[in-house]
PDB file of C-alpha atoms in Angstrom:
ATOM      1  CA  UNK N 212      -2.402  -1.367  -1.447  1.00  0.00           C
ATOM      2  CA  UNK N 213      -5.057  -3.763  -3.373  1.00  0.00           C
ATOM      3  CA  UNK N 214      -7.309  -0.528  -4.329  1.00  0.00           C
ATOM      4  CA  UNK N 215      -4.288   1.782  -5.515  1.00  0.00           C
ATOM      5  CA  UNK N 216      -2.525  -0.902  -7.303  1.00  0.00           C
ATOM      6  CA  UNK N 217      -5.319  -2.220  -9.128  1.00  0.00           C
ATOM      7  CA  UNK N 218      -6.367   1.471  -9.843  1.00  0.00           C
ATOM      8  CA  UNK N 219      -3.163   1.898 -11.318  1.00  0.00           C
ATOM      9  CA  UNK N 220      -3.158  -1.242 -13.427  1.00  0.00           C
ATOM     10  CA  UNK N 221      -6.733  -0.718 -14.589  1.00  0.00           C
ATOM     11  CA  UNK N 222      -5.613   2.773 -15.571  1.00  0.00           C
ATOM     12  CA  UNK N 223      -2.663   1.422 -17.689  1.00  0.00           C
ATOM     13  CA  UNK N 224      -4.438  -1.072 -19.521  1.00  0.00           C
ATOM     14  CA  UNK N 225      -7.598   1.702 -20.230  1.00  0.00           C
ATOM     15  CA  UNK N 226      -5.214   4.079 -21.418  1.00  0.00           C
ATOM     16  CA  UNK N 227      -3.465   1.792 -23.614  1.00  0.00           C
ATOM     17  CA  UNK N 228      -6.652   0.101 -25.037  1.00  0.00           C
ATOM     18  CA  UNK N 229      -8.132   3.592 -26.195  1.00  0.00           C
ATOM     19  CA  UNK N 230      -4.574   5.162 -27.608  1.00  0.00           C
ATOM     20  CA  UNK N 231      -4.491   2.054 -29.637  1.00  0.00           C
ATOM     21  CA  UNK N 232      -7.858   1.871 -30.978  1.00  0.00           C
ATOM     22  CA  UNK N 233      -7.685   5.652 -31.755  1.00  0.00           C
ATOM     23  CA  UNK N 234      -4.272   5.090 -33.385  1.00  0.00           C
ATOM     24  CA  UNK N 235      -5.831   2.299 -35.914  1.00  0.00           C
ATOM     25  CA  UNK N 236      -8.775   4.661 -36.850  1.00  0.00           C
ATOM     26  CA  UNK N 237      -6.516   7.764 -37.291  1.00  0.00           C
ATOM     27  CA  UNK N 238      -8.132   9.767 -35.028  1.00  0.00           C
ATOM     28  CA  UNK N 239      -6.199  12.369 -33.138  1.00  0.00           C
ATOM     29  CA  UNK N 240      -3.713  13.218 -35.744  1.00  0.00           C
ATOM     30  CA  UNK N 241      -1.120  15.571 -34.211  1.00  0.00           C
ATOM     31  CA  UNK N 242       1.679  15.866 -37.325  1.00  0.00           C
ATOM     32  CA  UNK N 243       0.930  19.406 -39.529  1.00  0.00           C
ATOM     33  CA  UNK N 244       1.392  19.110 -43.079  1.00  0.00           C
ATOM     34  CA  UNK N 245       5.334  19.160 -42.929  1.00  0.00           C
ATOM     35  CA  UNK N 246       5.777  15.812 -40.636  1.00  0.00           C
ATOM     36  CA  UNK N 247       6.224  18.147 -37.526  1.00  0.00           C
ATOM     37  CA  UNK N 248       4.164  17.958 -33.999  1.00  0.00           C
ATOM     38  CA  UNK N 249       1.215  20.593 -33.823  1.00  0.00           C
ATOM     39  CA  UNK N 250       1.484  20.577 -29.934  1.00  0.00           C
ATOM     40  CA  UNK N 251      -1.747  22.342 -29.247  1.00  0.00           C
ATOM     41  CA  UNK N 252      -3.285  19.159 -31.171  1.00  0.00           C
ATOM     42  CA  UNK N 253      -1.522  17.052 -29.252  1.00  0.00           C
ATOM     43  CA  UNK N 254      -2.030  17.954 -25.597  1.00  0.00           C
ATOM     44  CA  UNK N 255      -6.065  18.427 -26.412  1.00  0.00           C
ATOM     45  CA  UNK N 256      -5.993  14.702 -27.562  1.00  0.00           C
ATOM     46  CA  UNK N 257      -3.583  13.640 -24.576  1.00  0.00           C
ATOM     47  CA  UNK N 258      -5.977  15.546 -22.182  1.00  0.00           C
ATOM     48  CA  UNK N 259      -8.940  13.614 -23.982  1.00  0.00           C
ATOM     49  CA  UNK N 260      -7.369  10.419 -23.425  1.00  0.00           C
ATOM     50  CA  UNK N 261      -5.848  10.825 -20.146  1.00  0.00           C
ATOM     51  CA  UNK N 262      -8.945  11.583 -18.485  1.00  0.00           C
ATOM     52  CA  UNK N 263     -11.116   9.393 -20.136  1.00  0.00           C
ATOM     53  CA  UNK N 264      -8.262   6.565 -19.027  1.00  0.00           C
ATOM     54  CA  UNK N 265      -8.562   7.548 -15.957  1.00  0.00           C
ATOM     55  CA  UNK N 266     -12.299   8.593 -15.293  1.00  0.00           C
ATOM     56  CA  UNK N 267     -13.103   4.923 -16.953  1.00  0.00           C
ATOM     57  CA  UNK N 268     -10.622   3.361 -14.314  1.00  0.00           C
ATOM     58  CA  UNK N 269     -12.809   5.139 -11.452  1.00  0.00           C
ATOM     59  CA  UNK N 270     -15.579   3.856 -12.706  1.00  0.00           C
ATOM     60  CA  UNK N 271     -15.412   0.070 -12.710  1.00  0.00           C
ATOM     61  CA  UNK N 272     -12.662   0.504  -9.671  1.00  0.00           C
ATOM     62  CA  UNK N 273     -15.604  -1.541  -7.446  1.00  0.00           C
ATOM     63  CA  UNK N 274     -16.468  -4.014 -10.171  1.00  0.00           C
ATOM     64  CA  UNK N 275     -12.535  -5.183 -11.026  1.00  0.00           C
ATOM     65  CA  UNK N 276     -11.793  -4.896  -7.343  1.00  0.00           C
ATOM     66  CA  UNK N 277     -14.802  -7.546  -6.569  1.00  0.00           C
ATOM     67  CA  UNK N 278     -13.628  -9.716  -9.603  1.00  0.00           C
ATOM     68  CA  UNK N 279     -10.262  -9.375  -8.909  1.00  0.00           C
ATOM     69  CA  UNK N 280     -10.324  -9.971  -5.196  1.00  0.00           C
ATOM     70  CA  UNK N 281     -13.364 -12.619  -5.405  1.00  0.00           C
ATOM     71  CA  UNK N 282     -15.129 -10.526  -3.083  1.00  0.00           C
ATOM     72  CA  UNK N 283     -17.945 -11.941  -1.051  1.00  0.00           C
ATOM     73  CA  UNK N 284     -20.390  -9.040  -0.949  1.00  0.00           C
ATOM     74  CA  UNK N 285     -22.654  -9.695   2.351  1.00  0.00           C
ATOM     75  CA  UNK N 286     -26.020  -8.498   2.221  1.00  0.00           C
ATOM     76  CA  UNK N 287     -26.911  -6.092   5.330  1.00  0.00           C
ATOM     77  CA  UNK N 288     -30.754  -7.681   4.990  1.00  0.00           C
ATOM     78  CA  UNK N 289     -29.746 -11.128   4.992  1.00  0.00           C
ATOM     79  CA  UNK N 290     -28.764 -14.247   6.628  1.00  0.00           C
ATOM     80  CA  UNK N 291     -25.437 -13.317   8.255  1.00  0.00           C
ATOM     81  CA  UNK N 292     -23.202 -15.086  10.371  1.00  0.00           C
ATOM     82  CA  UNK N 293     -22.569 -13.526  13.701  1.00  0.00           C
ATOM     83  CA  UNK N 294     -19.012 -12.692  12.375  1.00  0.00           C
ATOM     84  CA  UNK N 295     -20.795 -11.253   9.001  1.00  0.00           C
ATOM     85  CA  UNK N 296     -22.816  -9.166  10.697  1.00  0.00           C
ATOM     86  CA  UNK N 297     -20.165  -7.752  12.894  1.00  0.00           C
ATOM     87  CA  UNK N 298     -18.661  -6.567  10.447  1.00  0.00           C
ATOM     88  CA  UNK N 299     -21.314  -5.057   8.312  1.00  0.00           C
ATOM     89  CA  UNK N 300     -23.139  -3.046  11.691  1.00  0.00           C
ATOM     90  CA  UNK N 301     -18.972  -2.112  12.107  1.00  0.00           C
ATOM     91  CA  UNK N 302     -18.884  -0.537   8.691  1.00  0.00           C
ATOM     92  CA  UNK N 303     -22.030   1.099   8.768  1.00  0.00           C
ATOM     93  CA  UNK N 304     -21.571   2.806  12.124  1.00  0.00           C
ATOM     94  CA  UNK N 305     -18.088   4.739  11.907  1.00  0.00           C
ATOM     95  CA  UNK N 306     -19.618   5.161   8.048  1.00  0.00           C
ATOM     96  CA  UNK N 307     -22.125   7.150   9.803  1.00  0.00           C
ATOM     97  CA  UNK N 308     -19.968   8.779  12.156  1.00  0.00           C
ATOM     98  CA  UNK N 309     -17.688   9.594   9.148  1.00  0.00           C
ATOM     99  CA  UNK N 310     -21.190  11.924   7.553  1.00  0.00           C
ATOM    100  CA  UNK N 311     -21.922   9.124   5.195  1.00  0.00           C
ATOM    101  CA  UNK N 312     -25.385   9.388   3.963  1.00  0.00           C
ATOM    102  CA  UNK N 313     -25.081   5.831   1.395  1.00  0.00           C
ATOM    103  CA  UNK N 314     -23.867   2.794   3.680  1.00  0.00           C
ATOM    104  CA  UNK N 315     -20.771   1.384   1.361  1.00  0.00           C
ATOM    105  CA  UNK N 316     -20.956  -1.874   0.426  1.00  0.00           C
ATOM    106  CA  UNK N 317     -18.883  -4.552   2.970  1.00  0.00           C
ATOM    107  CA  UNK N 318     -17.325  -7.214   1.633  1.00  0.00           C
ATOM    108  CA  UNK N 319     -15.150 -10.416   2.929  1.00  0.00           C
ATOM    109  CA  UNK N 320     -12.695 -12.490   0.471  1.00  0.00           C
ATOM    110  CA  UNK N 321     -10.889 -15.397   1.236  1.00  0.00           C
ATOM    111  CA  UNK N 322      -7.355 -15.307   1.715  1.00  0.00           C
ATOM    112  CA  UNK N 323      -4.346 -15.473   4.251  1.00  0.00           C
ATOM    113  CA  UNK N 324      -2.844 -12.162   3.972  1.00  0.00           C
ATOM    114  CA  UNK N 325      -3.560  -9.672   6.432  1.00  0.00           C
ATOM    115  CA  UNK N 326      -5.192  -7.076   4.237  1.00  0.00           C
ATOM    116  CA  UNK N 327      -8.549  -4.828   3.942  1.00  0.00           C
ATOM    117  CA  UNK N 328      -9.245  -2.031   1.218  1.00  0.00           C
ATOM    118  CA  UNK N 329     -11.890   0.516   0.125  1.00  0.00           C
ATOM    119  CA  UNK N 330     -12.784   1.726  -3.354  1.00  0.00           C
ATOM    120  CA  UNK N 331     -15.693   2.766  -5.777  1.00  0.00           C
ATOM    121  CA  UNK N 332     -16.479   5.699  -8.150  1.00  0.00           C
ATOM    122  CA  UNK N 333     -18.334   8.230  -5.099  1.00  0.00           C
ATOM    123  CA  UNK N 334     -18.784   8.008  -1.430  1.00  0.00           C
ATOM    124  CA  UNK N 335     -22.657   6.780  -2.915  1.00  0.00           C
ATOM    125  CA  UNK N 336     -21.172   3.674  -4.846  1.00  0.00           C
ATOM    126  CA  UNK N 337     -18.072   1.908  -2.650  1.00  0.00           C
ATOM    127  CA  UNK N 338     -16.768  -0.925  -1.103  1.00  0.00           C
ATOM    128  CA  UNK N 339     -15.277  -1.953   2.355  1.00  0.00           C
ATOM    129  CA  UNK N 340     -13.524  -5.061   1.862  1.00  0.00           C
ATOM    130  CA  UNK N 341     -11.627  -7.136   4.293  1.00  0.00           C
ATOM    131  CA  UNK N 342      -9.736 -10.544   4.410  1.00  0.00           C
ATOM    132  CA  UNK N 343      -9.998 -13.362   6.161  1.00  0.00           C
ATOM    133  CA  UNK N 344      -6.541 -13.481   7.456  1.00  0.00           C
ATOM    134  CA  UNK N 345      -7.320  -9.862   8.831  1.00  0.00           C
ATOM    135  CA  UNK N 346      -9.991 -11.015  10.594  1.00  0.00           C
ATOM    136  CA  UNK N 347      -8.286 -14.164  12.012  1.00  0.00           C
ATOM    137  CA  UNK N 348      -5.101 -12.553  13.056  1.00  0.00           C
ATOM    138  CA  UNK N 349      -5.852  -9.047  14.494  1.00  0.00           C
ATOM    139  CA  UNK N 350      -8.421  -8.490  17.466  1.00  0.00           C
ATOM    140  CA  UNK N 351     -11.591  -6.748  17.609  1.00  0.00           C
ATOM    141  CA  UNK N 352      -9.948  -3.483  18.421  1.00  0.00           C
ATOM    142  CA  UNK N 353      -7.200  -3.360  15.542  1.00  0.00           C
ATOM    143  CA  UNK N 354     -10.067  -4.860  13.382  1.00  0.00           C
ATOM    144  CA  UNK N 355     -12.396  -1.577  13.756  1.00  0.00           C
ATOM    145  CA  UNK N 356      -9.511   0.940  13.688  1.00  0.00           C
ATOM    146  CA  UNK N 357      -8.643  -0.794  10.329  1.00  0.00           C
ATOM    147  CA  UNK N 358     -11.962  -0.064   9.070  1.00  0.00           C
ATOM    148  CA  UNK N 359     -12.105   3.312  10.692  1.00  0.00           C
ATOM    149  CA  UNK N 360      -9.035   4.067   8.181  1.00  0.00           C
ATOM    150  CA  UNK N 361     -10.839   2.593   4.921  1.00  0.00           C
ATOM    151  CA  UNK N 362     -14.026   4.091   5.822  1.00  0.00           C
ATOM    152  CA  UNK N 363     -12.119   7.501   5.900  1.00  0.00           C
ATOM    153  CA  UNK N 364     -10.911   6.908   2.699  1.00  0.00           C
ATOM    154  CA  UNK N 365     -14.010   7.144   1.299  1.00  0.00           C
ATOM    155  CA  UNK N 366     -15.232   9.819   3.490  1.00  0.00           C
ATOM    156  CA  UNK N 367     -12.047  12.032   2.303  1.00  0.00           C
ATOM    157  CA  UNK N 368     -13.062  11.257  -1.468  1.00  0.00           C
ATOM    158  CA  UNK N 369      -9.483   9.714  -1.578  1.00  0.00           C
ATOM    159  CA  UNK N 370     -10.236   8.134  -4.871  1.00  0.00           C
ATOM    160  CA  UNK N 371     -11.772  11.128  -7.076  1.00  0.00           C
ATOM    161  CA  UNK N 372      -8.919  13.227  -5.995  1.00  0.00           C
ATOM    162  CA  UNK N 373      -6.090  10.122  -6.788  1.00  0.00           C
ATOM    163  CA  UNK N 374      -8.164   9.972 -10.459  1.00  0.00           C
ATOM    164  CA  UNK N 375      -7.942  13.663 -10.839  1.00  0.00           C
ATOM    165  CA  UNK N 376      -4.185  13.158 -10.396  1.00  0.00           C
ATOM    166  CA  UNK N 377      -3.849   9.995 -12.450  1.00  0.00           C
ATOM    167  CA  UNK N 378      -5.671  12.277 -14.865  1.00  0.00           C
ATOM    168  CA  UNK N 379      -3.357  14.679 -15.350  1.00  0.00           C
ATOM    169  CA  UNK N 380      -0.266  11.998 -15.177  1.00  0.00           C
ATOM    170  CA  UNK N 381      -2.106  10.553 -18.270  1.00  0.00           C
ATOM    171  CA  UNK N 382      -2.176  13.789 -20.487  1.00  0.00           C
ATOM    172  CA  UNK N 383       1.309  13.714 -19.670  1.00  0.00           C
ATOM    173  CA  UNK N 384       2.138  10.087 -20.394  1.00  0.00           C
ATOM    174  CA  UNK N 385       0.048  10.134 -23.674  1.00  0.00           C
ATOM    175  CA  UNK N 386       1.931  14.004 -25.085  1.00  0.00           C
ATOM    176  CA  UNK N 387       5.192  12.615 -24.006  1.00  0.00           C
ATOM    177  CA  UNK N 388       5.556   9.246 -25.045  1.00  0.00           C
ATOM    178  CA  UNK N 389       3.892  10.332 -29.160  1.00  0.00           C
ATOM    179  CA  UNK N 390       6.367  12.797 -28.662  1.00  0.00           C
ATOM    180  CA  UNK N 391       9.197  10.535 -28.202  1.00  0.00           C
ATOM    181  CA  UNK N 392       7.598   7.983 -30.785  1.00  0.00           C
ATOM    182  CA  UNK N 393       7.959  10.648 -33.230  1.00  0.00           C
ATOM    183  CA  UNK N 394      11.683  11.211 -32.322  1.00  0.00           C
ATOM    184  CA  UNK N 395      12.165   7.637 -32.865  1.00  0.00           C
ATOM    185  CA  UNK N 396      10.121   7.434 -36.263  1.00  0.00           C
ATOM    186  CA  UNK N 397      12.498  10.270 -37.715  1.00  0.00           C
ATOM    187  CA  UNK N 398      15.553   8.288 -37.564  1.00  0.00           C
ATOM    188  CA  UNK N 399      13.893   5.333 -40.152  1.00  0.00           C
ATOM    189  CA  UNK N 400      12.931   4.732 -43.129  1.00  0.00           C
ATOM    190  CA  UNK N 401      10.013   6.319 -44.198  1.00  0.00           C
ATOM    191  CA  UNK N 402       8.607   2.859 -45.549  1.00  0.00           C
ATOM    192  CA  UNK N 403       8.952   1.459 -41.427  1.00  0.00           C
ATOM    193  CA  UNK N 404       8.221   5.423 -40.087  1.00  0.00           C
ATOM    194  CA  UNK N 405       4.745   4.464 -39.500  1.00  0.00           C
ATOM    195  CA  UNK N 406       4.956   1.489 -37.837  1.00  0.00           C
ATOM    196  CA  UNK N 407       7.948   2.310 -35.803  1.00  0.00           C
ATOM    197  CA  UNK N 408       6.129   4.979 -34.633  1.00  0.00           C
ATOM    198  CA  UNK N 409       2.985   2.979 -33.604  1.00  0.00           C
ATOM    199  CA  UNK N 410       4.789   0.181 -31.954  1.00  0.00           C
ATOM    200  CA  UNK N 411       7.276   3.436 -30.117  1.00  0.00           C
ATOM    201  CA  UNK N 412       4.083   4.889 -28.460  1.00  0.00           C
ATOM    202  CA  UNK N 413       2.995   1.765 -27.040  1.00  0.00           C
ATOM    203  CA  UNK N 414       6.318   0.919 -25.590  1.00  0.00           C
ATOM    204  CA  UNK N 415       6.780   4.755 -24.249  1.00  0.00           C
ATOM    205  CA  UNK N 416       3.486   4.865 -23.226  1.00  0.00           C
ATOM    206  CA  UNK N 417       4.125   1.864 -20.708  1.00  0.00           C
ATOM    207  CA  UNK N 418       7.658   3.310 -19.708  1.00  0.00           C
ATOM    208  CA  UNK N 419       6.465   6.624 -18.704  1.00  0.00           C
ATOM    209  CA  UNK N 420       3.322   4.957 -17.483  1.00  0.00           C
ATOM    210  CA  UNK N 421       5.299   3.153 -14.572  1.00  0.00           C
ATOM    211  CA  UNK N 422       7.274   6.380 -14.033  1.00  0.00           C
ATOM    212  CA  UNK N 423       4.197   8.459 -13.513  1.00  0.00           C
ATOM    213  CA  UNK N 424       2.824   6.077 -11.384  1.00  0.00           C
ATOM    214  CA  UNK N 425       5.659   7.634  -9.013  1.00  0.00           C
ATOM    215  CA  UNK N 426       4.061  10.586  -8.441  1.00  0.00           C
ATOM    216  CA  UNK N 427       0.528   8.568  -7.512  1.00  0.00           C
ATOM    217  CA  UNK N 428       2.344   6.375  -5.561  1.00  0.00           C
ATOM    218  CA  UNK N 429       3.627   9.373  -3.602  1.00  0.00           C
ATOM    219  CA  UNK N 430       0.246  11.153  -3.048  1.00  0.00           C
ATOM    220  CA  UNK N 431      -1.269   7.811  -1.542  1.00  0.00           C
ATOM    221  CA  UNK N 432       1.460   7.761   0.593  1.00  0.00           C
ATOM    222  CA  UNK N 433       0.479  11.414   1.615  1.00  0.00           C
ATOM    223  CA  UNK N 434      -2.925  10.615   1.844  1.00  0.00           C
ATOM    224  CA  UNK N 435      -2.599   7.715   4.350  1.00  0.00           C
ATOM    225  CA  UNK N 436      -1.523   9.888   6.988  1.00  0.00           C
ATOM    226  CA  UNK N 437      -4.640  11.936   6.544  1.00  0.00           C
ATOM    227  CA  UNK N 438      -6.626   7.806   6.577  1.00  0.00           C
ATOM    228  CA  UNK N 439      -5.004   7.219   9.830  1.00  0.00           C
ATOM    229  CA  UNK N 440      -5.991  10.600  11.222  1.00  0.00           C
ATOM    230  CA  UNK N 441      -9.506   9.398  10.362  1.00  0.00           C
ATOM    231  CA  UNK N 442      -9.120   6.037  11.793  1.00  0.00           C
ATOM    232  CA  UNK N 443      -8.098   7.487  14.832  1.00  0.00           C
ATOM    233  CA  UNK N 444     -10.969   9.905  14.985  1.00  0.00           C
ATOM    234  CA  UNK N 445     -13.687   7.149  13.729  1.00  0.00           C
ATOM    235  CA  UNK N 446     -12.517   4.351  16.239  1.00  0.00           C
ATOM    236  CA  UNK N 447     -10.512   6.106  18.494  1.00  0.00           C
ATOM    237  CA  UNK N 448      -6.467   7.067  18.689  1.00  0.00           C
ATOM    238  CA  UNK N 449      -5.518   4.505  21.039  1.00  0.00           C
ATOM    239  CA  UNK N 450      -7.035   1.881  19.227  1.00  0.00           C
ATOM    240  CA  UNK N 451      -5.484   3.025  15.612  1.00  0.00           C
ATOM    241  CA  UNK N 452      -1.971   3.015  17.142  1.00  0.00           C
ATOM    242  CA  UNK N 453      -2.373  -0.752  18.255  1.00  0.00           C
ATOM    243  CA  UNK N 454      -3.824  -1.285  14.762  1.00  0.00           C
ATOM    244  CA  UNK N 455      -0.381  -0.629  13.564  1.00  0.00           C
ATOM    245  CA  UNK N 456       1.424  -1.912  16.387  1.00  0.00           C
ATOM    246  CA  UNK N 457      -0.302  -5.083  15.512  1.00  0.00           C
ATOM    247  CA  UNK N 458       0.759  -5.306  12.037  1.00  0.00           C
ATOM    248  CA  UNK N 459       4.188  -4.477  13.219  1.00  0.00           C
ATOM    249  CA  UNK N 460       4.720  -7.306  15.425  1.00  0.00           C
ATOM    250  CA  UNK N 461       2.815  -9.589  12.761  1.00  0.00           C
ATOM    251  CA  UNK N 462       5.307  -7.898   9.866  1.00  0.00           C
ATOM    252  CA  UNK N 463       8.498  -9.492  12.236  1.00  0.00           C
ATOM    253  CA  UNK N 464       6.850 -12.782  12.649  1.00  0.00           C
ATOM    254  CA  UNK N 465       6.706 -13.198   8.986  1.00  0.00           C
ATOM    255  CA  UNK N 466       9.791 -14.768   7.275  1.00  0.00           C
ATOM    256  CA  UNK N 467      11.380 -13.609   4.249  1.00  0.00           C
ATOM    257  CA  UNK N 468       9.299 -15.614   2.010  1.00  0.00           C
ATOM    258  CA  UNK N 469       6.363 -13.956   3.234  1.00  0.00           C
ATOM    259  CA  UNK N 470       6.935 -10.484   3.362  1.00  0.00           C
ATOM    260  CA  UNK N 471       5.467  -9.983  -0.280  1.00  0.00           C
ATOM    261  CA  UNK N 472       2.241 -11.408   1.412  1.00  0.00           C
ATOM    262  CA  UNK N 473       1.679  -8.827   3.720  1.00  0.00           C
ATOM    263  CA  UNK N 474      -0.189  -5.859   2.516  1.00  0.00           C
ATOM    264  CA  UNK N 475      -2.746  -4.486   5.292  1.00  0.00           C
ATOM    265  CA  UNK N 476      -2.315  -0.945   4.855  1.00  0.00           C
ATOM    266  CA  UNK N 477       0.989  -1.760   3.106  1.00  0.00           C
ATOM    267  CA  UNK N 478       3.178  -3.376   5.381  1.00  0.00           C
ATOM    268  CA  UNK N 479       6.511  -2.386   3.965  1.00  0.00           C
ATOM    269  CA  UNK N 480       9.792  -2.953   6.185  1.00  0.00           C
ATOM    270  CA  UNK N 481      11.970  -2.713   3.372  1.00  0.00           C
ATOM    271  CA  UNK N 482      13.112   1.229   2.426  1.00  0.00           C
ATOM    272  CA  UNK N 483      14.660   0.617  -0.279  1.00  0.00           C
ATOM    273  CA  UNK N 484      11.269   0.016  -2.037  1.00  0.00           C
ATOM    274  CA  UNK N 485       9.587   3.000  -0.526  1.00  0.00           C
ATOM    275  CA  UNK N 486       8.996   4.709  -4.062  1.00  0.00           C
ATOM    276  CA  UNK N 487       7.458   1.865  -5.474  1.00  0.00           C
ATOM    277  CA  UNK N 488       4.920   1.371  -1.958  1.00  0.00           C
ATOM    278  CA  UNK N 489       1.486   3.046  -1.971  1.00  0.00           C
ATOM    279  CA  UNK N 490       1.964   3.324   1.964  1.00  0.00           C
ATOM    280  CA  UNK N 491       4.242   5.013   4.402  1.00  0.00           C
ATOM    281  CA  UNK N 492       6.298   3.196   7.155  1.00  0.00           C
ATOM    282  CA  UNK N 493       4.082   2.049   9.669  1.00  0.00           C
ATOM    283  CA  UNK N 494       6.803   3.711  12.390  1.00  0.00           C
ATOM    284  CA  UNK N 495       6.289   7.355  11.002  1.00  0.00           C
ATOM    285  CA  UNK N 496       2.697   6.260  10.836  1.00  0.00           C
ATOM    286  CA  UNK N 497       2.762   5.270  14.327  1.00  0.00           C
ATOM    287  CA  UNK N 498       4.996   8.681  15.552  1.00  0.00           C
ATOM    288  CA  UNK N 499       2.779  11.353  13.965  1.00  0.00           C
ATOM    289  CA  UNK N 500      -0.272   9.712  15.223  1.00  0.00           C
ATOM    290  CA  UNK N 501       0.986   9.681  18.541  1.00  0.00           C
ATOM    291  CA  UNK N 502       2.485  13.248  18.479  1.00  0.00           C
ATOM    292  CA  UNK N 503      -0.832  14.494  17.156  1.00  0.00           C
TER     293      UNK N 503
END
């Protein structure tokens, strides 16, 4: 959940700072000489700024995801608590059962949800990160399986292919939403037209932002199945299943109040949400693992 969402948000707020500061220097101009749309302008510059958004977003994924998170990096070379080390030797060995050549990073932050991610720009440059309530509430077993999935991630170059498809969402968000700015524009004054149409795009821009985030949203989903396959390969099928048996039973000990708080692997028991959840449902999780 942690690396798609703050993929996503990193994306958005990329995207937004470039069309902006392109917008204020008048670069990318995409009305012809009679105040229409020269479309052919326009989808070049969308595709220009929808992949940039989105390459830029791959890019410093590791470096907001360590900021964000407060990651403790631990050093493979140095003084490591048995715990620490652990979990580093666990990382690098399915990593090299997985055919990674670069060890990824392996991280720990503090906090009480039950939750572990992978990210970076290339299977060279990632992260393995964990929580501490992970570690304190699931055994050993569940622990590596867990890791087995992230380190699959990264072995299955999840994260170029989800910016490839964020990229294309972009080009998209950015053609559509200066499309429907210029709708807008047309039906003021011409004194206002410009700055209508400037604060439109913005506000479109974010709109069909969250919608296309739909579609990413969807192919994560997709993707985790293939994550679990990997887990179960890496660590071992009987040992993925009780993974997510695990965070079953600790999904129906939680309360109400703390169901937002559980995100390992995206915990989700509520389907009315499902669009919005960058996982599947652990129980079709669970039922294709198991008939596979």
């Amino acid at each position: 959940m942690k690396r798609i969402l703050l993929f996503i948000l990193t994306n958005l707020l990329v995207m937004l700072t470039i069309g902006i500061i392109l917008s204020v220097f008048g670069v990318g101009s995409y009305l012809n000489d009679s105040g229409g749309i020269d479309f052919m302008s326009l989808l070049i510059f969308s595709a220009i700024v929808g992949f940039t958004g989105a390459l830029i977003s791959l890019a410093i994924s590791r470096m907001v995801a360590k900021w964000m998170m407060n990651v403790h990096v631990l050093n493979p070379n140095g003084n490591l608590s048995s715990g620490e080390r652990q979990i580093v030797d666990m990382v690098h060995r399915l990593s090299r059962a997985a055919g990674l050549t670069h060890m990824p990073e392996v991280g720990i932050y503090e906090s009480n949800e039950v939750n572990a991610f992978a990210t970076g720009p290339s299977r060279k440059r990632s992260l393995v990160a964990v929580s501490t309530g992970l570690l304190d509430e699931l055994d050993a077993d569940a622990v590596e399986a867990i890791i087995g999935h992230e380190v699959a991630h990264i072995a299955n170059g999840d994260m170029v292919t989800m910016t490839l498809l964020q990229g294309v969402v972009n080009t998209f968000v950015v053609f559509l939403s200066r499309i429907a700015a210029w709708a807008v524009s047309r039906f003021v004054k011409d004194e206002v037209a410009p700055i209508v149409h400037f604060i439109a795009v913005i506000v479109f821009q974010i709109v069909f932002s969250i919608l296309g985030s739909l579609v990413v949203l969807a192919y994560s989903r997709y993707r985790e199945f293939h994550a679990d396959a990997g887990g179960a390969h890496l660590a071992g099928k009987d040992k993925m299943i009780h993974a997510l048996r695990g965070l079953q039973a600790y999904q129906e000990r939680m309360n109400d109040s703390q169901q937002t708080a559980v995100s390992t692997l995206q915990i989700s028991g509520k389907k009315r949400s499902a669009l919005f959840s960058t996982h599947p449902d652990l129980e079709e999780r669970i039922r294709r693992l198991q008939a596979s």
